[in-house]
PDB file of C-alpha atoms in Angstrom:
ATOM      1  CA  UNK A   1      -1.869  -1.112  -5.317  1.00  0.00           C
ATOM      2  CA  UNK A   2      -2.568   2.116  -7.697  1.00  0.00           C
ATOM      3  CA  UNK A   3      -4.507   4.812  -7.905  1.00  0.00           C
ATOM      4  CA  UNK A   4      -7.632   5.962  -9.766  1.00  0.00           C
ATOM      5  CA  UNK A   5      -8.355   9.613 -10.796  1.00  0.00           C
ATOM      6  CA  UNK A   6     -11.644  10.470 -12.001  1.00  0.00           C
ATOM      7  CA  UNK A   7     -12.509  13.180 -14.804  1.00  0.00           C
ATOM      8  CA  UNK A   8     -10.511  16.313 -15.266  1.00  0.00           C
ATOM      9  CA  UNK A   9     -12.913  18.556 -13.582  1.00  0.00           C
ATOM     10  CA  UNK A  10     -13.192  16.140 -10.808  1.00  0.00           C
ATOM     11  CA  UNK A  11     -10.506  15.306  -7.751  1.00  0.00           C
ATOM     12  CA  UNK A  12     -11.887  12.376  -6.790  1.00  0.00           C
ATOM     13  CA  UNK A  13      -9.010   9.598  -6.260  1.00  0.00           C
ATOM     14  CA  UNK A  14      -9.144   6.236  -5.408  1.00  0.00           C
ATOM     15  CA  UNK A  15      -7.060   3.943  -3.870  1.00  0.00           C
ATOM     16  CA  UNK A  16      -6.856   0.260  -5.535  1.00  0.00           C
ATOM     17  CA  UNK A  17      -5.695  -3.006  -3.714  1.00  0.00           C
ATOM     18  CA  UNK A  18      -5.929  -6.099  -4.707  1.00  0.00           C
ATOM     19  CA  UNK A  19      -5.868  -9.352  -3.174  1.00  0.00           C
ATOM     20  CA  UNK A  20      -4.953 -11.963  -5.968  1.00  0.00           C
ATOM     21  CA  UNK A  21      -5.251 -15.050  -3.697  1.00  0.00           C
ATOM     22  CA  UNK A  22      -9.658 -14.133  -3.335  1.00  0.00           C
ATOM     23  CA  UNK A  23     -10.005 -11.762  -6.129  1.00  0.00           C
ATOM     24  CA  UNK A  24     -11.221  -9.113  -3.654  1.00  0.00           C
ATOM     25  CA  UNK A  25     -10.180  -5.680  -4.868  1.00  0.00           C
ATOM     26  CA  UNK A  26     -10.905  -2.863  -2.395  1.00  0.00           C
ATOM     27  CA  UNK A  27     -11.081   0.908  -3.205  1.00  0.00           C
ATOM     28  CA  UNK A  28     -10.851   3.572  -0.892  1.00  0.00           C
ATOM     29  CA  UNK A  29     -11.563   7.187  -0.958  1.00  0.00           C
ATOM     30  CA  UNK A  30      -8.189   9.499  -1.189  1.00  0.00           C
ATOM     31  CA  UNK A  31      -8.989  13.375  -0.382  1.00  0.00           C
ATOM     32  CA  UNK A  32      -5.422  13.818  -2.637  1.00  0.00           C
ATOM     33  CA  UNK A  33      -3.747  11.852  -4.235  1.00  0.00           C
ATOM     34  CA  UNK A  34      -0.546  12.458  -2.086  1.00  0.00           C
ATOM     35  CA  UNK A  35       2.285   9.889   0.212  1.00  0.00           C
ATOM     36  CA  UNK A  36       0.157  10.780   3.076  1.00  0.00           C
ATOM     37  CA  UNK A  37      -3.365  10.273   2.545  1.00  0.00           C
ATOM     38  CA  UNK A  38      -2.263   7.087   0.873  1.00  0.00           C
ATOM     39  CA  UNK A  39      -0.519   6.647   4.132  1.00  0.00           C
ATOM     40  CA  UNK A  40      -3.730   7.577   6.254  1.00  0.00           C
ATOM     41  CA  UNK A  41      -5.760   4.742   3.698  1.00  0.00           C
ATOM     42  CA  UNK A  42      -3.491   1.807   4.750  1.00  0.00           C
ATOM     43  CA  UNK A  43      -3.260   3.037   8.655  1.00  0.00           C
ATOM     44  CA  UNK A  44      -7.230   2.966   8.601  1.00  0.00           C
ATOM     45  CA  UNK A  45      -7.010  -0.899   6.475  1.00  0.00           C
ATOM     46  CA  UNK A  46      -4.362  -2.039   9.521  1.00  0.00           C
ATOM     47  CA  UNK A  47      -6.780  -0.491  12.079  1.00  0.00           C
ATOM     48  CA  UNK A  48      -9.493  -3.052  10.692  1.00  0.00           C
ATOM     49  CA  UNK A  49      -7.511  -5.778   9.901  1.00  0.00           C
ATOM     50  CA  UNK A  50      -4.927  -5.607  13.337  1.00  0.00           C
ATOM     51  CA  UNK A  51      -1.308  -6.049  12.521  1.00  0.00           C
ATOM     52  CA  UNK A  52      -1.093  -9.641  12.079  1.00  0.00           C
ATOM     53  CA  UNK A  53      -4.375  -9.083   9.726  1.00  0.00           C
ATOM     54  CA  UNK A  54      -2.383  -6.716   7.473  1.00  0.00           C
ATOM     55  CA  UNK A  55       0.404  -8.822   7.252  1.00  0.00           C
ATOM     56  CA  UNK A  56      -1.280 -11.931   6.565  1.00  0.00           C
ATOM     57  CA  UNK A  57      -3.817 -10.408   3.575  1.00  0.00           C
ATOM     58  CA  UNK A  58      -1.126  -8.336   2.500  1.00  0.00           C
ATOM     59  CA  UNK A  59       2.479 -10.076   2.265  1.00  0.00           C
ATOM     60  CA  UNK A  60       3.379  -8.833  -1.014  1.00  0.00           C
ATOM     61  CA  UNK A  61       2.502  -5.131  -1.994  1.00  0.00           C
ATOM     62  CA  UNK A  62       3.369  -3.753  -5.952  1.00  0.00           C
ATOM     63  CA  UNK A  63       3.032  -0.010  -6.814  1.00  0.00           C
ATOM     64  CA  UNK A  64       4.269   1.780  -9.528  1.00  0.00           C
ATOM     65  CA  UNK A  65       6.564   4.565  -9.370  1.00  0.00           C
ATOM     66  CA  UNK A  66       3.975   7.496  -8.577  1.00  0.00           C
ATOM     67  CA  UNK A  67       4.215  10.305  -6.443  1.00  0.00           C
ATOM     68  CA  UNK A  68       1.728   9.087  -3.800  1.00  0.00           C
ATOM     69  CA  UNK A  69       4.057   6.091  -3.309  1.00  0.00           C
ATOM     70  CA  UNK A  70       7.305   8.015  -2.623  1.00  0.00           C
ATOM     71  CA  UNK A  71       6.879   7.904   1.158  1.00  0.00           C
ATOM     72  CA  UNK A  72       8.961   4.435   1.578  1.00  0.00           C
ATOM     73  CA  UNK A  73       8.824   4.580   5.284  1.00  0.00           C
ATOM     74  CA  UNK A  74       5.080   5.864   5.680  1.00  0.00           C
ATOM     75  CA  UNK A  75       3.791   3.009   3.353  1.00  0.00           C
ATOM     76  CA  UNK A  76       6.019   0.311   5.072  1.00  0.00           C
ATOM     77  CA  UNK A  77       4.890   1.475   8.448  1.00  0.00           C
ATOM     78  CA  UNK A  78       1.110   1.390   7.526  1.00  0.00           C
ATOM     79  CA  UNK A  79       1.620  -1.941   6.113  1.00  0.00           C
ATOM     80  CA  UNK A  80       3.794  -3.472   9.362  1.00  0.00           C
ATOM     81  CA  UNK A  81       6.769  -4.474   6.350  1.00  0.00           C
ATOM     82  CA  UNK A  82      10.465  -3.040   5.867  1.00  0.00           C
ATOM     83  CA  UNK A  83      12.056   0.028   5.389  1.00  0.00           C
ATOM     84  CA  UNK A  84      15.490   0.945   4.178  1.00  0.00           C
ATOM     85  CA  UNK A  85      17.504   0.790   7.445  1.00  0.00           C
ATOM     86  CA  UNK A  86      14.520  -0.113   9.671  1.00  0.00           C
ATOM     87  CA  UNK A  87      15.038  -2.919  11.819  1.00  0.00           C
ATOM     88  CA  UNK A  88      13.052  -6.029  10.023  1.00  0.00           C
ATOM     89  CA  UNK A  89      10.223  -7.965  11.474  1.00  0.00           C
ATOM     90  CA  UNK A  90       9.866  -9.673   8.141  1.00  0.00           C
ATOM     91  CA  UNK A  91      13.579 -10.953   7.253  1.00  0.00           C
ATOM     92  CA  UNK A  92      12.188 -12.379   4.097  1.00  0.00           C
ATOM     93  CA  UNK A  93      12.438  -9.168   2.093  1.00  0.00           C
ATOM     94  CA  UNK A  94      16.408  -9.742   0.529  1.00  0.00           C
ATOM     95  CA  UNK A  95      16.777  -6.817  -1.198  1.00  0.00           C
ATOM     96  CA  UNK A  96      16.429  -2.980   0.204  1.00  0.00           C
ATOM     97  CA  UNK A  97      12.282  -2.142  -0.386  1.00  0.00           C
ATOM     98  CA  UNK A  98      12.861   0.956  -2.013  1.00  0.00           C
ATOM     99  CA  UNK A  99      15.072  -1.565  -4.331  1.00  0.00           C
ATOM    100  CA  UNK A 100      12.078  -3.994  -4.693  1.00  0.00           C
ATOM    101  CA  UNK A 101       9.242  -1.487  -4.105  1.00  0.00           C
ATOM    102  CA  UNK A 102       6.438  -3.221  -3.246  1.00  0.00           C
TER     103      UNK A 102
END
């Protein structure tokens, strides 16, 4: 998962995941490139998909260490994985996520 800015003069941002397994890379429209429109892009994925949709398609998220990715618990809750000191529904994770971020 990353993000795409477009020319200087422009804000457009997009948000980039893909799914290695099909090759199917989706982009979505950010208004900012901020934690919590990222946050709103993923709720609005897990509203299509349903829960177990998002965690089946997604089990395995990486991000680099940008800005719009600093809200740990935001991400992890639009994405149905763990947070730091959030009970786990997915016990698989064996190290802290802000340790293994995505």
């Amino acid at each position: 998962m990353d993000t795409v800015e477009g020319a200087r003069e422009d804000s457009a941002c997009l948000l980039t995941l893909l799914h290695r397994p099909s090759r199917l890379q989706l982009a979505l429209p950010l208004e900012e490139k901020t934690a919590g429109c990222v946050a709103d892009a993923l709720e609005g994925v897990r509203a299509i998909l349903g829960a177990d949709g998002t965690r089946r398609v997604f089990r395995a998220v990486l991000t680099d260490n940008g800005a719009e990715f600093s809200d740990v618990v935001a991400l992890a809750g639009a994405l149905l994985v763990a947070a730091p000191g959030v009970a786990v529904e997915q016990p698989r994770l064996a190290r802290p996520l802000a340790e293994c971020w995505w």
